[in-house]
Amino acid sequence: TLLTLAIIGIASVPLLLRIKFPSSPLLAIVFVALVIRVPHMQESFWYDESFSAAVASVSFEELPHAIVADVHPPAYYWLLWHIAQSSTDEAWLRFPALIAGLASVVMMYHIAHELTPRHLMQYQVALTAAFITAILPGHIRYSTEARAYMMMALFVQIALYAILTNKRRLL
């Protein structure tokens, strides 16, 4: 699993460099998404998040043994462990999910833009898709949990975008 995540991460760098800087309306939507998510960052952990925090608080030598007790990708716990070295505050441990959630809103814009036919209003459709993603209750919830759900969703979006932008080469 760690090798798969490393390959996805390395393969996505050229793809992410090709994405244009977001427009002002898209930045506004990302800002709205951030404002909606910030109040949830200080809530108390629930059981699964407590498990993530417990795994992140073990010593580096014990980390591989703690990771096998859960189904989430090992790279996520490695990232969480590094964050926990500076702080075990709920907001800090939820920070990777928040960043992945905001990036997911931007990726939804790009995916919708690619899926919308050229003769239709691509820009408006893509902005609408990004806005819906930004305010979706499930997306908000998973963007503010100290779990790997939003990071996995973002990786799926990156893979889908890669397929959509390279579909001519794939056929």
mmCIF file with all atom_site columns, C-alpha atoms in Angstrom:
data_model
loop_
_atom_site.group_PDB
_atom_site.id
_atom_site.type_symbol
_atom_site.label_atom_id
_atom_site.label_alt_id
_atom_site.label_comp_id
_atom_site.label_asym_id
_atom_site.label_entity_id
_atom_site.label_seq_id
_atom_site.pdbx_PDB_ins_code
_atom_site.Cartn_x
_atom_site.Cartn_y
_atom_site.Cartn_z
_atom_site.occupancy
_atom_site.B_iso_or_equiv
_atom_site.pdbx_formal_charge
_atom_site.auth_seq_id
_atom_site.auth_comp_id
_atom_site.auth_asym_id
_atom_site.auth_atom_id
_atom_site.pdbx_PDB_model_num
ATOM 1   C CA . THR A 1 1   ? 0.000   0.000  0.000   1.00 0.00 ? 1   THR A CA 1
ATOM 2   C CA . LEU A 1 2   ? 2.834   2.399  0.835   1.00 0.00 ? 2   LEU A CA 1
ATOM 3   C CA . LEU A 1 3   ? 4.453   1.705  -2.530  1.00 0.00 ? 3   LEU A CA 1
ATOM 4   C CA . THR A 1 4   ? 1.125   2.352  -4.286  1.00 0.00 ? 4   THR A CA 1
ATOM 5   C CA . LEU A 1 5   ? 0.679   5.692  -2.519  1.00 0.00 ? 5   LEU A CA 1
ATOM 6   C CA . ALA A 1 6   ? 4.266   6.662  -3.328  1.00 0.00 ? 6   ALA A CA 1
ATOM 7   C CA . ILE A 1 7   ? 3.734   5.837  -7.009  1.00 0.00 ? 7   ILE A CA 1
ATOM 8   C CA . ILE A 1 8   ? 0.466   7.803  -7.077  1.00 0.00 ? 8   ILE A CA 1
ATOM 9   C CA . GLY A 1 9   ? 2.167   10.757 -5.396  1.00 0.00 ? 9   GLY A CA 1
ATOM 10  C CA . ILE A 1 10  ? 5.128   10.752 -7.763  1.00 0.00 ? 10  ILE A CA 1
ATOM 11  C CA . ALA A 1 11  ? 2.930   10.240 -10.827 1.00 0.00 ? 11  ALA A CA 1
ATOM 12  C CA . SER A 1 12  ? 0.591   13.069 -9.830  1.00 0.00 ? 12  SER A CA 1
ATOM 13  C CA . VAL A 1 13  ? 3.303   15.754 -9.634  1.00 0.00 ? 13  VAL A CA 1
ATOM 14  C CA . PRO A 1 14  ? 3.428   16.460 -13.413 1.00 0.00 ? 14  PRO A CA 1
ATOM 15  C CA . LEU A 1 15  ? -0.364  16.370 -13.512 1.00 0.00 ? 15  LEU A CA 1
ATOM 16  C CA . LEU A 1 16  ? -0.698  18.870 -10.678 1.00 0.00 ? 16  LEU A CA 1
ATOM 17  C CA . LEU A 1 17  ? 1.861   21.161 -12.312 1.00 0.00 ? 17  LEU A CA 1
ATOM 18  C CA . ARG A 1 18  ? -0.299  21.288 -15.462 1.00 0.00 ? 18  ARG A CA 1
ATOM 19  C CA . ILE A 1 19  ? -3.356  22.503 -13.542 1.00 0.00 ? 19  ILE A CA 1
ATOM 20  C CA . LYS A 1 20  ? -3.829  26.212 -14.009 1.00 0.00 ? 20  LYS A CA 1
ATOM 21  C CA . PHE A 1 21  ? -4.005  28.550 -11.038 1.00 0.00 ? 21  PHE A CA 1
ATOM 22  C CA . PRO A 1 22  ? -7.633  28.773 -9.867  1.00 0.00 ? 22  PRO A CA 1
ATOM 23  C CA . SER A 1 23  ? -9.756  31.694 -10.993 1.00 0.00 ? 23  SER A CA 1
ATOM 24  C CA . SER A 1 24  ? -11.133 34.272 -8.555  1.00 0.00 ? 24  SER A CA 1
ATOM 25  C CA . PRO A 1 25  ? -14.600 32.634 -8.325  1.00 0.00 ? 25  PRO A CA 1
ATOM 26  C CA . LEU A 1 26  ? -12.971 29.268 -7.629  1.00 0.00 ? 26  LEU A CA 1
ATOM 27  C CA . LEU A 1 27  ? -10.775 30.827 -4.957  1.00 0.00 ? 27  LEU A CA 1
ATOM 28  C CA . ALA A 1 28  ? -13.927 32.296 -3.409  1.00 0.00 ? 28  ALA A CA 1
ATOM 29  C CA . ILE A 1 29  ? -15.538 28.852 -3.386  1.00 0.00 ? 29  ILE A CA 1
ATOM 30  C CA . VAL A 1 30  ? -12.441 27.343 -1.740  1.00 0.00 ? 30  VAL A CA 1
ATOM 31  C CA . PHE A 1 31  ? -12.561 30.158 0.840   1.00 0.00 ? 31  PHE A CA 1
ATOM 32  C CA . VAL A 1 32  ? -16.247 29.361 1.537   1.00 0.00 ? 32  VAL A CA 1
ATOM 33  C CA . ALA A 1 33  ? -15.280 25.690 1.944   1.00 0.00 ? 33  ALA A CA 1
ATOM 34  C CA . LEU A 1 34  ? -12.558 26.686 4.408   1.00 0.00 ? 34  LEU A CA 1
ATOM 35  C CA . VAL A 1 35  ? -14.905 28.925 6.419   1.00 0.00 ? 35  VAL A CA 1
ATOM 36  C CA . ILE A 1 36  ? -17.482 26.121 6.647   1.00 0.00 ? 36  ILE A CA 1
ATOM 37  C CA . ARG A 1 37  ? -14.893 23.573 7.800   1.00 0.00 ? 37  ARG A CA 1
ATOM 38  C CA . VAL A 1 38  ? -12.892 25.584 10.351  1.00 0.00 ? 38  VAL A CA 1
ATOM 39  C CA . PRO A 1 39  ? -15.518 25.450 13.161  1.00 0.00 ? 39  PRO A CA 1
ATOM 40  C CA . HIS A 1 40  ? -15.445 21.630 13.028  1.00 0.00 ? 40  HIS A CA 1
ATOM 41  C CA . MET A 1 41  ? -11.690 21.462 13.495  1.00 0.00 ? 41  MET A CA 1
ATOM 42  C CA . GLN A 1 42  ? -11.803 21.917 17.301  1.00 0.00 ? 42  GLN A CA 1
ATOM 43  C CA . GLU A 1 43  ? -14.541 19.366 18.034  1.00 0.00 ? 43  GLU A CA 1
ATOM 44  C CA . SER A 1 44  ? -13.653 16.450 20.292  1.00 0.00 ? 44  SER A CA 1
ATOM 45  C CA . PHE A 1 45  ? -12.401 13.288 18.657  1.00 0.00 ? 45  PHE A CA 1
ATOM 46  C CA . TRP A 1 46  ? -14.792 10.406 18.161  1.00 0.00 ? 46  TRP A CA 1
ATOM 47  C CA . TYR A 1 47  ? -13.636 6.781  18.519  1.00 0.00 ? 47  TYR A CA 1
ATOM 48  C CA . ASP A 1 48  ? -11.921 6.273  15.150  1.00 0.00 ? 48  ASP A CA 1
ATOM 49  C CA . GLU A 1 49  ? -10.172 9.630  15.344  1.00 0.00 ? 49  GLU A CA 1
ATOM 50  C CA . SER A 1 50  ? -8.983  8.728  18.832  1.00 0.00 ? 50  SER A CA 1
ATOM 51  C CA . PHE A 1 51  ? -7.502  5.578  17.343  1.00 0.00 ? 51  PHE A CA 1
ATOM 52  C CA . SER A 1 52  ? -5.683  7.692  14.724  1.00 0.00 ? 52  SER A CA 1
ATOM 53  C CA . ALA A 1 53  ? -4.361  9.965  17.475  1.00 0.00 ? 53  ALA A CA 1
ATOM 54  C CA . ALA A 1 54  ? -3.227  6.955  19.502  1.00 0.00 ? 54  ALA A CA 1
ATOM 55  C CA . VAL A 1 55  ? -1.362  5.498  16.522  1.00 0.00 ? 55  VAL A CA 1
ATOM 56  C CA . ALA A 1 56  ? 0.230   8.882  15.836  1.00 0.00 ? 56  ALA A CA 1
ATOM 57  C CA . SER A 1 57  ? 1.460   9.129  19.422  1.00 0.00 ? 57  SER A CA 1
ATOM 58  C CA . VAL A 1 58  ? 3.488   5.903  19.530  1.00 0.00 ? 58  VAL A CA 1
ATOM 59  C CA . SER A 1 59  ? 7.254   5.875  19.105  1.00 0.00 ? 59  SER A CA 1
ATOM 60  C CA . PHE A 1 60  ? 8.651   5.585  15.592  1.00 0.00 ? 60  PHE A CA 1
ATOM 61  C CA . GLU A 1 61  ? 9.829   2.034  16.294  1.00 0.00 ? 61  GLU A CA 1
ATOM 62  C CA . GLU A 1 62  ? 6.313   0.987  17.372  1.00 0.00 ? 62  GLU A CA 1
ATOM 63  C CA . LEU A 1 63  ? 4.617   2.730  14.423  1.00 0.00 ? 63  LEU A CA 1
ATOM 64  C CA . PRO A 1 64  ? 4.667   -0.271 11.998  1.00 0.00 ? 64  PRO A CA 1
ATOM 65  C CA . HIS A 1 65  ? 3.076   -2.504 14.644  1.00 0.00 ? 65  HIS A CA 1
ATOM 66  C CA . ALA A 1 66  ? 0.381   0.072  15.414  1.00 0.00 ? 66  ALA A CA 1
ATOM 67  C CA . ILE A 1 67  ? -0.392  0.638  11.732  1.00 0.00 ? 67  ILE A CA 1
ATOM 68  C CA . VAL A 1 68  ? -1.272  -2.992 11.033  1.00 0.00 ? 68  VAL A CA 1
ATOM 69  C CA . ALA A 1 69  ? -4.156  -2.711 13.524  1.00 0.00 ? 69  ALA A CA 1
ATOM 70  C CA . ASP A 1 70  ? -6.093  -0.492 11.071  1.00 0.00 ? 70  ASP A CA 1
ATOM 71  C CA . VAL A 1 71  ? -7.212  -0.635 7.449   1.00 0.00 ? 71  VAL A CA 1
ATOM 72  C CA . HIS A 1 72  ? -6.057  2.870  6.502   1.00 0.00 ? 72  HIS A CA 1
ATOM 73  C CA . PRO A 1 73  ? -3.011  3.406  4.307   1.00 0.00 ? 73  PRO A CA 1
ATOM 74  C CA . PRO A 1 74  ? 0.303   3.344  6.178   1.00 0.00 ? 74  PRO A CA 1
ATOM 75  C CA . ALA A 1 75  ? 1.484   6.573  4.519   1.00 0.00 ? 75  ALA A CA 1
ATOM 76  C CA . TYR A 1 76  ? -1.394  8.429  6.168   1.00 0.00 ? 76  TYR A CA 1
ATOM 77  C CA . TYR A 1 77  ? -0.280  7.302  9.619   1.00 0.00 ? 77  TYR A CA 1
ATOM 78  C CA . TRP A 1 78  ? 3.312   8.171  8.809   1.00 0.00 ? 78  TRP A CA 1
ATOM 79  C CA . LEU A 1 79  ? 2.150   11.711 7.914   1.00 0.00 ? 79  LEU A CA 1
ATOM 80  C CA . LEU A 1 80  ? -0.012  11.886 11.045  1.00 0.00 ? 80  LEU A CA 1
ATOM 81  C CA . TRP A 1 81  ? 2.899   10.664 13.182  1.00 0.00 ? 81  TRP A CA 1
ATOM 82  C CA . HIS A 1 82  ? 5.075   13.521 11.893  1.00 0.00 ? 82  HIS A CA 1
ATOM 83  C CA . ILE A 1 83  ? 2.346   16.053 12.646  1.00 0.00 ? 83  ILE A CA 1
ATOM 84  C CA . ALA A 1 84  ? 1.868   14.598 16.134  1.00 0.00 ? 84  ALA A CA 1
ATOM 85  C CA . GLN A 1 85  ? 5.536   15.218 16.895  1.00 0.00 ? 85  GLN A CA 1
ATOM 86  C CA . SER A 1 86  ? 4.798   18.949 17.010  1.00 0.00 ? 86  SER A CA 1
ATOM 87  C CA . SER A 1 87  ? 1.262   18.852 18.447  1.00 0.00 ? 87  SER A CA 1
ATOM 88  C CA . THR A 1 88  ? -1.476  16.373 19.322  1.00 0.00 ? 88  THR A CA 1
ATOM 89  C CA . ASP A 1 89  ? -4.172  19.038 19.179  1.00 0.00 ? 89  ASP A CA 1
ATOM 90  C CA . GLU A 1 90  ? -7.348  17.916 17.380  1.00 0.00 ? 90  GLU A CA 1
ATOM 91  C CA . ALA A 1 91  ? -7.063  20.681 14.779  1.00 0.00 ? 91  ALA A CA 1
ATOM 92  C CA . TRP A 1 92  ? -3.468  19.768 13.903  1.00 0.00 ? 92  TRP A CA 1
ATOM 93  C CA . LEU A 1 93  ? -4.279  16.087 13.487  1.00 0.00 ? 93  LEU A CA 1
ATOM 94  C CA . ARG A 1 94  ? -7.237  17.012 11.262  1.00 0.00 ? 94  ARG A CA 1
ATOM 95  C CA . PHE A 1 95  ? -5.130  19.373 9.141   1.00 0.00 ? 95  PHE A CA 1
ATOM 96  C CA . PRO A 1 96  ? -4.197  16.801 6.404   1.00 0.00 ? 96  PRO A CA 1
ATOM 97  C CA . ALA A 1 97  ? -7.880  16.023 5.868   1.00 0.00 ? 97  ALA A CA 1
ATOM 98  C CA . LEU A 1 98  ? -8.688  19.742 5.672   1.00 0.00 ? 98  LEU A CA 1
ATOM 99  C CA . ILE A 1 99  ? -6.026  20.360 3.033   1.00 0.00 ? 99  ILE A CA 1
ATOM 100 C CA . ALA A 1 100 ? -7.155  17.277 1.087   1.00 0.00 ? 100 ALA A CA 1
ATOM 101 C CA . GLY A 1 101 ? -10.765 18.485 1.290   1.00 0.00 ? 101 GLY A CA 1
ATOM 102 C CA . LEU A 1 102 ? -9.914  21.917 -0.079  1.00 0.00 ? 102 LEU A CA 1
ATOM 103 C CA . ALA A 1 103 ? -7.814  20.355 -2.842  1.00 0.00 ? 103 ALA A CA 1
ATOM 104 C CA . SER A 1 104 ? -10.744 18.056 -3.579  1.00 0.00 ? 104 SER A CA 1
ATOM 105 C CA . VAL A 1 105 ? -12.977 21.069 -4.244  1.00 0.00 ? 105 VAL A CA 1
ATOM 106 C CA . VAL A 1 106 ? -10.441 22.351 -6.776  1.00 0.00 ? 106 VAL A CA 1
ATOM 107 C CA . MET A 1 107 ? -10.093 18.903 -8.369  1.00 0.00 ? 107 MET A CA 1
ATOM 108 C CA . MET A 1 108 ? -13.885 18.680 -8.714  1.00 0.00 ? 108 MET A CA 1
ATOM 109 C CA . TYR A 1 109 ? -13.792 21.953 -10.660 1.00 0.00 ? 109 TYR A CA 1
ATOM 110 C CA . HIS A 1 110 ? -11.197 20.527 -13.052 1.00 0.00 ? 110 HIS A CA 1
ATOM 111 C CA . ILE A 1 111 ? -12.998 17.190 -13.416 1.00 0.00 ? 111 ILE A CA 1
ATOM 112 C CA . ALA A 1 112 ? -16.321 18.905 -14.179 1.00 0.00 ? 112 ALA A CA 1
ATOM 113 C CA . HIS A 1 113 ? -14.574 21.183 -16.659 1.00 0.00 ? 113 HIS A CA 1
ATOM 114 C CA . GLU A 1 114 ? -13.142 18.148 -18.470 1.00 0.00 ? 114 GLU A CA 1
ATOM 115 C CA . LEU A 1 115 ? -16.465 16.265 -18.462 1.00 0.00 ? 115 LEU A CA 1
ATOM 116 C CA . THR A 1 116 ? -18.571 19.152 -19.756 1.00 0.00 ? 116 THR A CA 1
ATOM 117 C CA . PRO A 1 117 ? -18.834 19.348 -23.561 1.00 0.00 ? 117 PRO A CA 1
ATOM 118 C CA . ARG A 1 118 ? -17.082 22.349 -25.098 1.00 0.00 ? 118 ARG A CA 1
ATOM 119 C CA . HIS A 1 119 ? -20.263 23.910 -26.515 1.00 0.00 ? 119 HIS A CA 1
ATOM 120 C CA . LEU A 1 120 ? -21.923 24.048 -23.096 1.00 0.00 ? 120 LEU A CA 1
ATOM 121 C CA . MET A 1 121 ? -21.011 26.500 -20.347 1.00 0.00 ? 121 MET A CA 1
ATOM 122 C CA . GLN A 1 122 ? -17.958 24.617 -19.061 1.00 0.00 ? 122 GLN A CA 1
ATOM 123 C CA . TYR A 1 123 ? -16.849 27.336 -16.683 1.00 0.00 ? 123 TYR A CA 1
ATOM 124 C CA . GLN A 1 124 ? -20.249 27.715 -15.008 1.00 0.00 ? 124 GLN A CA 1
ATOM 125 C CA . VAL A 1 125 ? -20.791 23.965 -14.759 1.00 0.00 ? 125 VAL A CA 1
ATOM 126 C CA . ALA A 1 126 ? -17.346 23.480 -13.239 1.00 0.00 ? 126 ALA A CA 1
ATOM 127 C CA . LEU A 1 127 ? -17.892 26.287 -10.705 1.00 0.00 ? 127 LEU A CA 1
ATOM 128 C CA . THR A 1 128 ? -21.278 24.818 -9.767  1.00 0.00 ? 128 THR A CA 1
ATOM 129 C CA . ALA A 1 129 ? -19.728 21.370 -9.244  1.00 0.00 ? 129 ALA A CA 1
ATOM 130 C CA . ALA A 1 130 ? -16.990 22.884 -7.061  1.00 0.00 ? 130 ALA A CA 1
ATOM 131 C CA . PHE A 1 131 ? -19.555 24.829 -5.020  1.00 0.00 ? 131 PHE A CA 1
ATOM 132 C CA . ILE A 1 132 ? -21.749 21.767 -4.473  1.00 0.00 ? 132 ILE A CA 1
ATOM 133 C CA . THR A 1 133 ? -18.674 19.824 -3.357  1.00 0.00 ? 133 THR A CA 1
ATOM 134 C CA . ALA A 1 134 ? -17.697 22.663 -0.997  1.00 0.00 ? 134 ALA A CA 1
ATOM 135 C CA . ILE A 1 135 ? -21.055 22.605 0.812   1.00 0.00 ? 135 ILE A CA 1
ATOM 136 C CA . LEU A 1 136 ? -21.810 18.869 0.750   1.00 0.00 ? 136 LEU A CA 1
ATOM 137 C CA . PRO A 1 137 ? -22.328 17.718 4.356   1.00 0.00 ? 137 PRO A CA 1
ATOM 138 C CA . GLY A 1 138 ? -20.438 14.437 3.859   1.00 0.00 ? 138 GLY A CA 1
ATOM 139 C CA . HIS A 1 139 ? -17.531 16.225 2.214   1.00 0.00 ? 139 HIS A CA 1
ATOM 140 C CA . ILE A 1 140 ? -17.415 18.706 5.099   1.00 0.00 ? 140 ILE A CA 1
ATOM 141 C CA . ARG A 1 141 ? -17.487 15.905 7.650   1.00 0.00 ? 141 ARG A CA 1
ATOM 142 C CA . TYR A 1 142 ? -14.697 13.882 6.085   1.00 0.00 ? 142 TYR A CA 1
ATOM 143 C CA . SER A 1 143 ? -12.646 17.034 5.455   1.00 0.00 ? 143 SER A CA 1
ATOM 144 C CA . THR A 1 144 ? -12.536 17.598 9.199   1.00 0.00 ? 144 THR A CA 1
ATOM 145 C CA . GLU A 1 145 ? -11.816 14.092 10.485  1.00 0.00 ? 145 GLU A CA 1
ATOM 146 C CA . ALA A 1 146 ? -8.416  12.802 11.553  1.00 0.00 ? 146 ALA A CA 1
ATOM 147 C CA . ARG A 1 147 ? -8.830  9.862  9.202   1.00 0.00 ? 147 ARG A CA 1
ATOM 148 C CA . ALA A 1 148 ? -7.599  9.094  5.682   1.00 0.00 ? 148 ALA A CA 1
ATOM 149 C CA . TYR A 1 149 ? -11.006 9.213  3.955   1.00 0.00 ? 149 TYR A CA 1
ATOM 150 C CA . MET A 1 150 ? -10.594 12.606 2.285   1.00 0.00 ? 150 MET A CA 1
ATOM 151 C CA . MET A 1 151 ? -7.034  11.891 1.198   1.00 0.00 ? 151 MET A CA 1
ATOM 152 C CA . MET A 1 152 ? -8.181  8.679  -0.484  1.00 0.00 ? 152 MET A CA 1
ATOM 153 C CA . ALA A 1 153 ? -11.040 10.551 -2.187  1.00 0.00 ? 153 ALA A CA 1
ATOM 154 C CA . LEU A 1 154 ? -8.559  13.150 -3.432  1.00 0.00 ? 154 LEU A CA 1
ATOM 155 C CA . PHE A 1 155 ? -6.292  10.430 -4.864  1.00 0.00 ? 155 PHE A CA 1
ATOM 156 C CA . VAL A 1 156 ? -9.297  8.970  -6.714  1.00 0.00 ? 156 VAL A CA 1
ATOM 157 C CA . GLN A 1 157 ? -10.096 12.417 -8.123  1.00 0.00 ? 157 GLN A CA 1
ATOM 158 C CA . ILE A 1 158 ? -6.479  12.880 -9.231  1.00 0.00 ? 158 ILE A CA 1
ATOM 159 C CA . ALA A 1 159 ? -6.569  9.481  -10.949 1.00 0.00 ? 159 ALA A CA 1
ATOM 160 C CA . LEU A 1 160 ? -9.882  10.314 -12.662 1.00 0.00 ? 160 LEU A CA 1
ATOM 161 C CA . TYR A 1 161 ? -8.527  13.665 -13.836 1.00 0.00 ? 161 TYR A CA 1
ATOM 162 C CA . ALA A 1 162 ? -5.414  11.954 -15.188 1.00 0.00 ? 162 ALA A CA 1
ATOM 163 C CA . ILE A 1 163 ? -7.582  9.529  -17.148 1.00 0.00 ? 163 ILE A CA 1
ATOM 164 C CA . LEU A 1 164 ? -9.796  12.318 -18.499 1.00 0.00 ? 164 LEU A CA 1
ATOM 165 C CA . THR A 1 165 ? -6.899  14.492 -19.625 1.00 0.00 ? 165 THR A CA 1
ATOM 166 C CA . ASN A 1 166 ? -5.017  11.605 -21.207 1.00 0.00 ? 166 ASN A CA 1
ATOM 167 C CA . LYS A 1 167 ? -7.953  9.691  -22.725 1.00 0.00 ? 167 LYS A CA 1
ATOM 168 C CA . ARG A 1 168 ? -6.708  10.142 -26.305 1.00 0.00 ? 168 ARG A CA 1
ATOM 169 C CA . ARG A 1 169 ? -3.379  8.567  -25.388 1.00 0.00 ? 169 ARG A CA 1
ATOM 170 C CA . LEU A 1 170 ? -5.110  5.708  -23.579 1.00 0.00 ? 170 LEU A CA 1
ATOM 171 C CA . LEU A 1 171 ? -7.259  4.651  -26.557 1.00 0.00 ? 171 LEU A CA 1
#
